[in-house]
Short mmCIF file of C-alpha atoms and ligand atoms in Angstrom, two decimals:
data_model
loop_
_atom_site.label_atom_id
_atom_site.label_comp_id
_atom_site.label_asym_id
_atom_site.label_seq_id
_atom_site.Cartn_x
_atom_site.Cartn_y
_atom_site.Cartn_z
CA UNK A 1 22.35 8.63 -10.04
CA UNK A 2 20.46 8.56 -13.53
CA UNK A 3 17.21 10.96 -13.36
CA UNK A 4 14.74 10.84 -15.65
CA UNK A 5 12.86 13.68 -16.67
CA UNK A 6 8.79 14.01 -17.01
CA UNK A 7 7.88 10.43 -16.28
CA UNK A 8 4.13 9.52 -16.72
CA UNK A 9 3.28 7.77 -13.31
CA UNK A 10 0.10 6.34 -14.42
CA UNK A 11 1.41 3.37 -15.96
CA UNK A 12 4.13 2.49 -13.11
CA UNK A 13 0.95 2.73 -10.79
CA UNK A 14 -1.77 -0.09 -10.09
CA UNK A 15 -4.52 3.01 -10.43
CA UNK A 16 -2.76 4.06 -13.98
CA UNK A 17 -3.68 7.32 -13.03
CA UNK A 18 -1.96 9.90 -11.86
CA UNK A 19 0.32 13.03 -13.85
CA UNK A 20 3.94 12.62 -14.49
CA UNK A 21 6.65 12.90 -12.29
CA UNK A 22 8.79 15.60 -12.59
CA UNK A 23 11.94 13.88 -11.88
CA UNK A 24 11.93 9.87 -11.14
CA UNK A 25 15.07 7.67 -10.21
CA UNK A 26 15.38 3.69 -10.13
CA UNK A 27 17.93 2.95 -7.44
CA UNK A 28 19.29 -0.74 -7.61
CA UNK A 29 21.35 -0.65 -4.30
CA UNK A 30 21.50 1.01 -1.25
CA UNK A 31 24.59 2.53 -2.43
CA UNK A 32 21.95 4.86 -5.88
CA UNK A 33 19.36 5.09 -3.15
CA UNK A 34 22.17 7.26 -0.45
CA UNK A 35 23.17 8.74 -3.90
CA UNK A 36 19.71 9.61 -4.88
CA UNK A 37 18.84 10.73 -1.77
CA UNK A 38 21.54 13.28 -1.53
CA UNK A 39 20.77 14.79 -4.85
CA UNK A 40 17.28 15.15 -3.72
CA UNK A 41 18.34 17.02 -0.68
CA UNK A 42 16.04 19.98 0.90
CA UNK A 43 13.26 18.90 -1.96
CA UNK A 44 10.68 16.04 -0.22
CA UNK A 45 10.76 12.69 -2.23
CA UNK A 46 8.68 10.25 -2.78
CA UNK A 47 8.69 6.21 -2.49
CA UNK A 48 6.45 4.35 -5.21
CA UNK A 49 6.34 0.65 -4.92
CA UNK A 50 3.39 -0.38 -7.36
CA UNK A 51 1.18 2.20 -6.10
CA UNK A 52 -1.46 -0.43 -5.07
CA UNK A 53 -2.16 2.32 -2.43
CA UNK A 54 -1.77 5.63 -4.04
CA UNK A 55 -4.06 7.80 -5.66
CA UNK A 56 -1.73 9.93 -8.34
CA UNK A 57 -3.22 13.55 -8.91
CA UNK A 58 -3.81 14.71 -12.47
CA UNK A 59 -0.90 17.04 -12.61
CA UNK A 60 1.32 13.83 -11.06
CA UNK A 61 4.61 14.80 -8.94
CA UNK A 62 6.59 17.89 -8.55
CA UNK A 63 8.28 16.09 -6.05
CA UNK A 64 11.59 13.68 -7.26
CA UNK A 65 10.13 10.17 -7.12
CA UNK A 66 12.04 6.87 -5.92
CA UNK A 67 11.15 3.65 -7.56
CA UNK A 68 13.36 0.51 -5.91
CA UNK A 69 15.07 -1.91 -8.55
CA UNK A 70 17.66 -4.31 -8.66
CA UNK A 71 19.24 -5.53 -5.43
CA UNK A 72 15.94 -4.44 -3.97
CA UNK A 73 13.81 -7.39 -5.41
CA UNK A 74 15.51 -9.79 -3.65
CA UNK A 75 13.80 -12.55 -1.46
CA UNK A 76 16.16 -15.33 0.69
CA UNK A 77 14.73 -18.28 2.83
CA UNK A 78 16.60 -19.27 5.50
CA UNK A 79 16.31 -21.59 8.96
CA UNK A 80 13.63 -20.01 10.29
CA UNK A 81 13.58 -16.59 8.60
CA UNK A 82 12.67 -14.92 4.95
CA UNK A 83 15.00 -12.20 4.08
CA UNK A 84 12.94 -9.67 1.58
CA UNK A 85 14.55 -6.58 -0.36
CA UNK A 86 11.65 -3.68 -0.23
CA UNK A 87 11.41 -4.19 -4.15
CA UNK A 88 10.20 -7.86 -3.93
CA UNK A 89 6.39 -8.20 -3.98
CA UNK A 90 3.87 -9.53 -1.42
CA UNK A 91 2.58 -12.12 -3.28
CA UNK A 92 6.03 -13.26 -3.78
CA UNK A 93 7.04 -13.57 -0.73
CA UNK A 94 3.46 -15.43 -0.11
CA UNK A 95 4.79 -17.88 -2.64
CA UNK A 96 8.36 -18.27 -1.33
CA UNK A 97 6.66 -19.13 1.93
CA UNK A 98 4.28 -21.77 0.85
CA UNK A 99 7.06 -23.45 -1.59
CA UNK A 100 9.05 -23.75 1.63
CA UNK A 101 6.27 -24.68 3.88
CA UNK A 102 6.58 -21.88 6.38
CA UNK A 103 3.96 -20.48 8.48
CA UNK A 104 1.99 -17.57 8.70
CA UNK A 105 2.45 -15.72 5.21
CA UNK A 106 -0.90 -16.76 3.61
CA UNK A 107 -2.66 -13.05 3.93
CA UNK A 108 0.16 -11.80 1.49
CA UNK A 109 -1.54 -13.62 -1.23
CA UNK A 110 -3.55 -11.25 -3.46
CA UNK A 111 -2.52 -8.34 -1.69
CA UNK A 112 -0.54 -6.33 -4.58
CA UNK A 113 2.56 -4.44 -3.63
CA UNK A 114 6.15 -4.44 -2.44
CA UNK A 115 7.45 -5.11 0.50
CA UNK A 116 8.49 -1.73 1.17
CA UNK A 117 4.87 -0.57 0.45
CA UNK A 118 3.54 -2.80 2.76
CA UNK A 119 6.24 -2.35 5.91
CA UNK A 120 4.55 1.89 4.68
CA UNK A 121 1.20 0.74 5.26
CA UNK A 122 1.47 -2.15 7.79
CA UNK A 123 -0.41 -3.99 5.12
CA UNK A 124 -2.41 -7.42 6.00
CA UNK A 125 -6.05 -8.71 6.99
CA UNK A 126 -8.72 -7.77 9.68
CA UNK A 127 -6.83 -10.67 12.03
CA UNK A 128 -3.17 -10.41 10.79
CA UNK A 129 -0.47 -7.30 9.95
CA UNK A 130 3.09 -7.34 8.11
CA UNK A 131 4.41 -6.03 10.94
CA UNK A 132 3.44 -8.98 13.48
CA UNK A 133 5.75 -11.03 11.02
CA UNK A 134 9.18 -8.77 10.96
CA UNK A 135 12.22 -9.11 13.11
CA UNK A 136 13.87 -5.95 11.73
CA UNK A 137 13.58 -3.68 9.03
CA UNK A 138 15.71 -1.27 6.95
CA UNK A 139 15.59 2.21 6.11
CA UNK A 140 17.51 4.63 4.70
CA UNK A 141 17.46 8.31 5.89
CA UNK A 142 17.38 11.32 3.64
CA UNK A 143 21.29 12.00 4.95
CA UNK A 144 21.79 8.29 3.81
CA UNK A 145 22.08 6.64 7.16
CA UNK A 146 20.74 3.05 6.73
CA UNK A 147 18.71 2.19 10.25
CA UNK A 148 17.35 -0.59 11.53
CA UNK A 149 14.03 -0.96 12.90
CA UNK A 150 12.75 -3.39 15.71
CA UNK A 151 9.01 -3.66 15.73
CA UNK A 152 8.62 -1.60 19.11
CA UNK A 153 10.75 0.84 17.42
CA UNK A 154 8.55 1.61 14.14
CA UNK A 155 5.41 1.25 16.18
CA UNK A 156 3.16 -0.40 14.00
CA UNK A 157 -0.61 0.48 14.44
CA UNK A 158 -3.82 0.69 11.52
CA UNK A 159 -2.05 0.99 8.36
CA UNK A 160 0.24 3.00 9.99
CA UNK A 161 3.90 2.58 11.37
CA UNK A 162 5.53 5.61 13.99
CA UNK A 163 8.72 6.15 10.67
CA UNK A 164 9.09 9.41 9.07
CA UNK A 165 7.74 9.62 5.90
CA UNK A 166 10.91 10.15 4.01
CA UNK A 167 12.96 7.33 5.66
CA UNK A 168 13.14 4.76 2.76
CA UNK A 169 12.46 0.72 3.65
CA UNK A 170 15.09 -1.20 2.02
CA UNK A 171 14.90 -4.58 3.29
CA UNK A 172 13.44 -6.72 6.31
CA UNK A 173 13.82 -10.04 7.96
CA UNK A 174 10.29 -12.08 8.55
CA UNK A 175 10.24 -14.32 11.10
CA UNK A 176 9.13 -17.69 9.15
CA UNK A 177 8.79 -21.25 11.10
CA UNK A 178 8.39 -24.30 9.33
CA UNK A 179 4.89 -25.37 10.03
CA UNK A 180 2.38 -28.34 8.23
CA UNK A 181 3.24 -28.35 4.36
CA UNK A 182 -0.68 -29.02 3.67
CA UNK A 183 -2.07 -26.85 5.85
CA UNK A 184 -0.74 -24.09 4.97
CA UNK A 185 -1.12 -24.86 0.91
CA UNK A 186 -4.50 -24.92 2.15
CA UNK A 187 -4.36 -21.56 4.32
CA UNK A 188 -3.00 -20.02 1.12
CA UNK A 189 -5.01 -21.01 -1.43
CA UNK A 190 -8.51 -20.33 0.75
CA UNK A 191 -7.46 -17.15 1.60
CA UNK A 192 -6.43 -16.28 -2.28
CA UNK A 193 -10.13 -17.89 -3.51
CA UNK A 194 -12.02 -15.39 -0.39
CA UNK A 195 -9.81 -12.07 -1.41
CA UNK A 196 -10.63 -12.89 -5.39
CA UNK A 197 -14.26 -13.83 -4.53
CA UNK A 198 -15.12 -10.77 -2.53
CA UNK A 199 -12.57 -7.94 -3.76
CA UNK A 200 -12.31 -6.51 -7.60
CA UNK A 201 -8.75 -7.83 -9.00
CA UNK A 202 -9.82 -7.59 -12.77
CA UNK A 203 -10.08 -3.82 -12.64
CA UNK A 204 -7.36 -1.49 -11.57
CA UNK A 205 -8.06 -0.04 -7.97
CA UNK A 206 -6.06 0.61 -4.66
CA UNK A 207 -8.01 -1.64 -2.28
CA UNK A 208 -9.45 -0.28 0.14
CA UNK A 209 -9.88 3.55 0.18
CA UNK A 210 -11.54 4.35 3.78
CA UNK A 211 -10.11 3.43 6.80
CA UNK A 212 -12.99 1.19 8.86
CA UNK A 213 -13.41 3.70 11.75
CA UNK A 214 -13.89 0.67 14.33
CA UNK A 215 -16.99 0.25 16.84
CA UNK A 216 -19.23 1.38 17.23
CA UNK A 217 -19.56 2.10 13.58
CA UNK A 218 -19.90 -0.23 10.88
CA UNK A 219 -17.34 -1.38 8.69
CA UNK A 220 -16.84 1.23 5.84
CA UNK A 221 -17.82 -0.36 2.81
CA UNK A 222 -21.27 -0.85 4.96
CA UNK A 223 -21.34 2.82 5.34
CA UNK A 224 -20.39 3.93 1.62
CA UNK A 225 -23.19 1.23 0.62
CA UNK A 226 -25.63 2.21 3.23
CA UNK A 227 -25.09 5.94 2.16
CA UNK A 228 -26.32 5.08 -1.34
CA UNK A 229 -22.85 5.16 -3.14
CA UNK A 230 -22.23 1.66 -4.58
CA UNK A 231 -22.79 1.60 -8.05
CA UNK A 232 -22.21 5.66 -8.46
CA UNK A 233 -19.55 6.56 -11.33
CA UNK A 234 -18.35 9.64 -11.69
CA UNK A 235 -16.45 10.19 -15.54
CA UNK A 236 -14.37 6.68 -15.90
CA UNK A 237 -14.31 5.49 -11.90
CA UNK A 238 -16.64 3.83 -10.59
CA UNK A 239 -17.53 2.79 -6.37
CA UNK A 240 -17.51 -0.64 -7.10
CA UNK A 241 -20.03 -2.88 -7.22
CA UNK A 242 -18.79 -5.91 -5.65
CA UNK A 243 -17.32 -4.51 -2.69
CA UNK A 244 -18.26 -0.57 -1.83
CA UNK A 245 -15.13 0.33 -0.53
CA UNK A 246 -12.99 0.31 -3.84
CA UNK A 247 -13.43 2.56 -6.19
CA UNK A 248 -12.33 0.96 -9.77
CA UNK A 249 -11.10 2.54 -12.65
CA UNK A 250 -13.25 1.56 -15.75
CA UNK A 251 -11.00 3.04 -18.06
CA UNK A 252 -9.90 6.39 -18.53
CA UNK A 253 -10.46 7.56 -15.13
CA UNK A 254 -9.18 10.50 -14.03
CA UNK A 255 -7.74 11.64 -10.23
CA UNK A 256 -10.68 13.99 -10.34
CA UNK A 257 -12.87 11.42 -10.73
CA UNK A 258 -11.70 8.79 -7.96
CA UNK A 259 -11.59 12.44 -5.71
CA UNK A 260 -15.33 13.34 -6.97
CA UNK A 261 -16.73 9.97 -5.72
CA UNK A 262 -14.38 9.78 -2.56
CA UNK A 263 -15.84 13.90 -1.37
CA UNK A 264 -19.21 12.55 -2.06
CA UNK A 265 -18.96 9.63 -0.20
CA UNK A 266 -17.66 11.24 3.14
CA UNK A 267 -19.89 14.08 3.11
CA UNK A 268 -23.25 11.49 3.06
CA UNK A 269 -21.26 9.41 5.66
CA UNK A 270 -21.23 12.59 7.89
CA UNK A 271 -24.49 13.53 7.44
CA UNK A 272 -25.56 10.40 7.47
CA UNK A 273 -23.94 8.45 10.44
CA UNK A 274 -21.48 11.55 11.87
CA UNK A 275 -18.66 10.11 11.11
CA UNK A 276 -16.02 11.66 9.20
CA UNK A 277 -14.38 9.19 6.79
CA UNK A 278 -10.64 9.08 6.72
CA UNK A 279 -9.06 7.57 3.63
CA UNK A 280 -6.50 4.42 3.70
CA UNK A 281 -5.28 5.75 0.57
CA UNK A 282 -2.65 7.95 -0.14
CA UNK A 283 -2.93 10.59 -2.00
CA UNK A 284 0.07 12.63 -4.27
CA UNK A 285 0.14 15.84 -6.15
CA UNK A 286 -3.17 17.63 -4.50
CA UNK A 287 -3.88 20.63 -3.04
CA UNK A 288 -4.55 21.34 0.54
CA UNK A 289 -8.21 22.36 -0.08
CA UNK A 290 -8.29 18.91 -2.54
CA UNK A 291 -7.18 16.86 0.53
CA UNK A 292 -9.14 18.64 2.76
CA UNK A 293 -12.25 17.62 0.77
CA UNK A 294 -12.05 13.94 1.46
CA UNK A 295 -10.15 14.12 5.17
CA UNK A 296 -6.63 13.25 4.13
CA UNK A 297 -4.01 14.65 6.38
C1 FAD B 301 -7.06 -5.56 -5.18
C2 FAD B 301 -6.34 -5.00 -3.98
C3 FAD B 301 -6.41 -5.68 -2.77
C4 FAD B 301 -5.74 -5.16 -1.65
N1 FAD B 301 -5.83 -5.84 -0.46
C5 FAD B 301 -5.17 -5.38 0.62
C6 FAD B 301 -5.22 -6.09 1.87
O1 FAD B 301 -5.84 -7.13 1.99
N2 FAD B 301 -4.54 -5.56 2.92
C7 FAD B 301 -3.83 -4.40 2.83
O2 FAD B 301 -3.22 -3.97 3.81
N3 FAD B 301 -3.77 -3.70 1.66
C8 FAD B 301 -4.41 -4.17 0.56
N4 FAD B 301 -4.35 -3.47 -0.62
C9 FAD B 301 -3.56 -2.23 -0.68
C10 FAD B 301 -2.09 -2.45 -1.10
O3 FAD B 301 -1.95 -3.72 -1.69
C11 FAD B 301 -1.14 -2.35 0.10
O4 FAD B 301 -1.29 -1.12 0.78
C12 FAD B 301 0.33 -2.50 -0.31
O5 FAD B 301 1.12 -2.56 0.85
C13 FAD B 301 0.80 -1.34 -1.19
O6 FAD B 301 2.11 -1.63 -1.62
P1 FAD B 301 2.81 -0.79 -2.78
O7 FAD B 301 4.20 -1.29 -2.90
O8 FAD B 301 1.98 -0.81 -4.02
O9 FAD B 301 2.83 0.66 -2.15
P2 FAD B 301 2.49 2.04 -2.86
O10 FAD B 301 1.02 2.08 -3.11
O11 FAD B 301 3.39 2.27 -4.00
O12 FAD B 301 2.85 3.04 -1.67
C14 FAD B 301 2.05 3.10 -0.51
C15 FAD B 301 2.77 4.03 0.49
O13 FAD B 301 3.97 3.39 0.90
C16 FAD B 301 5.09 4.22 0.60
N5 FAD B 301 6.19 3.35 0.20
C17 FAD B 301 6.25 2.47 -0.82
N6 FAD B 301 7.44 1.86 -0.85
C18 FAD B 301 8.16 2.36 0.18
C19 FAD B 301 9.47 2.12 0.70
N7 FAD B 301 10.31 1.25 0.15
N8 FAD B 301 9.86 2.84 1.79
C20 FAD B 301 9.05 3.75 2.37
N9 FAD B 301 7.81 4.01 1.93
C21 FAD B 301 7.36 3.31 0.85
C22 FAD B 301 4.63 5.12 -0.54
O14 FAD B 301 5.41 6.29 -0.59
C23 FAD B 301 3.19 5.36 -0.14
O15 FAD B 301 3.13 6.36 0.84
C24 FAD B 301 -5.01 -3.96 -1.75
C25 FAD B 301 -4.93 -3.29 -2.99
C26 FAD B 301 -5.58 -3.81 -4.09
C27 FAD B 301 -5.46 -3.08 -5.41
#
C-alpha cells in the first residue's frame, strides 16, 4: 500500500481545517485496506470520509489516516435492497433511492458524508437513523478480518453505534421497498428545501456540534442561543447565525477558533442551565486538557 507523506487534511475535510496528516493512504479494495491496516499495526488509525463530522486540530494527525476510494464508492439497487460501498455518499444513495422509487431514504438528502461516516455516527433526523435502514454491515478489523454486522450486533444508539473505533465500515446492505414514486419525490425534495432552509450549506461546517441532551432540557441550539452565543466569532469561525448549533467557518478559521467558541459555549451552558454540553463532533489531533475543555471523551 502507497503512503503518502505530510498530507494537508484541511482540504480533504468539509471544515478545511485541520493540520496535515502525517501519513495518509487511499485504499480502493478491501484487499489495500487489510494491506493498509497491517502496515499500520500497533499505531491507532484513523477513518476520514469527508469529514462532515470532524473537527481537524491545527497540528492535524500523527496518527496514519485511511481515506476509502475505488471499489468503495460503489452503490447497487436491487429487489428490495441498496447495496452501498462505505465510500459512496449519503446524498447519493438519497438519489439512487428516489430514481428507483424506494422508500424511506429521503433524510439522506443534504446530509454530507459517506456511508461509512454515517454507519460511524448513526447519522439521520430527530425521527429517523441510518441504522433503522441496514440489514448488515461490513467492517474490517485492524488484523484484517472483514465482519459482518447485524443491527443488534453494532447496537446503534445517539450518534453512536457499540463498534470499536478502529474496525473500518466497508460496505452495507439497506433494506429498500418499492413504495409510491410521487410520494416519495415529494418526501425528498421537502425534506432537502427544510434542511437548506433552516441549516447553513453555503459555508463550510460539521452540522451539528452538541449533542441535544434530551428532556428535560431544551434542544441545544436553544441553549447555545439562550446562553448568548449566536452571532459570537472568535478569529475566522463563527456560531452561526441561522441555526446556533453550527459553528461556520468564514474563512480562514482555525481549530483554535471552532475550540474557543465550542469551551465558551459549554461553560455558559453549565452555569447557565447545569448542563454539561457534550459535542456530536469529533475531534482529531488535541490534547487531553484541549478535549477536556469542551467535554469530548
Ligand atoms: C450542513 C450539514 C448538515 C448535516 N446534517 C446532518 C443530519 O441531518 N444528520 C446527521 O446525522 N448528521 C448531519 N451532519 C453531520 C455529517 O453529515 C454526518 O455525521 C455524516 O455521517 C459524516 O460523514 P463523513 O463521511 O463526512 O464522516 P467523517 O466526518 O469523515 O467521520 C465521522 C466519524 O466517522 C468515522 N468514519 C468515517 N468513515 C468511516 C468508515 N468507513 N469506517 C469507520 N469509521 C468511519 C471517522 O473516523 C469519524 O470518527 C451534517 C453536516 C453538515 C456539514
Amino acid at each position: 500500500m502507497r503512503w503518502e507523506r505530510d498530507v494537508p487534511l484541511g482540504p480533504l475535510a468539509r471544515y478545511r481545517i485541520g493540520g496535515p496528516a502525517a501519513r495518509l493512504a487511499r485504499p480502493r479494495s478491501i484487499g489495500e485496506l487489510a494491506a493498509a491496516l497491517r502496515d499500520a499495526a500497533g499505531r491507532e488509525h484513523r477513518v476520514l470520509g469527508t469529514g462532515a463530522n470532524v473537527l481537524i486540530g491545527d497540528a492535524g494527525s500523527a496518527e496514519p489516516v485511511l481515506v476509502l476510494d475505488g471499489e468503495f464508492a460503489s452503490l447497487r439497487v436491487d429487489d428490495g435492497t441498496i447495496e452501498a460501498g462505505a465510500a459512496a455518499r449519503l446524498p447519493a444513495l438519497a438519489g439512487a433511492a428516489r430514481r428507483a422509487g424506494r422508500d424511506g431514504f429521503h433524510f439522506f438528502e443534504a446530509v454530507p458524508g459517506t456511508v461509512g461516516g454515517g454507519l460511524r455516527m448513526n447519522a439521520g433526523s430527530r425521527e429517523d437513523w441510518l441504522w433503522d435502514r441496514v440489514r448488515w454491515a461490513e467492517a474490517v478489523t485492524p488484523e484484517g478480518e472483514l465482519v459482518r454486522l447485524r443491527p443488534e450486533e453494532a447496537a446503534p444508539a445517539y450518534r453512536h453505534v457499540e463498534v470499536p473505533t478502529d474496525w473500518v465500515f466497508v460496505r452495507a446492505l439497506f433494506t429498500a421497498t418499492p413504495g409510491d414514486a410521487d410520494a416519495i419525490r415529494h418526501a425528498h425534495l421537502t425534506f432537502r428545501e427544510r434542511k437548506v432552509r433552516d441549516q447553513v450549506y453555503e459555508l463550510p461546517s460539521v452540522g451539528s456540534t452538541w449533542k441535544n441532551p434530551g428532556p428535560p432540557h431544551p434542544a441545544a441550539w436553544r441553549m447555545v442561543e439562550e446562553v448568548g452565543m449566536r452571532g459570537v466569532r472568535v478569529g475566522g469561525a463563527q456560531v452561526a447565525e441561522r441555526h446556533a448549533n453550527f459553528i461556520v467557518n468564514l474563512g480562514g478559521a482555525r481549530a483554535g477558533d471552532v475550540l474557543a467558541l465550542m469551551a465558551e459555549t459549554r461553560r455558559r451552558a453549565l452555569t447557565r442551565f447545569d448542563v454539561a454540553l457534550e459535542p456530536e463532533i469529533h475531534l482529531w489531533g488535541f490534547a487531553p486538557e484541549q478535549r477536556a475543555r469542551v467535554g469530548a471523551a
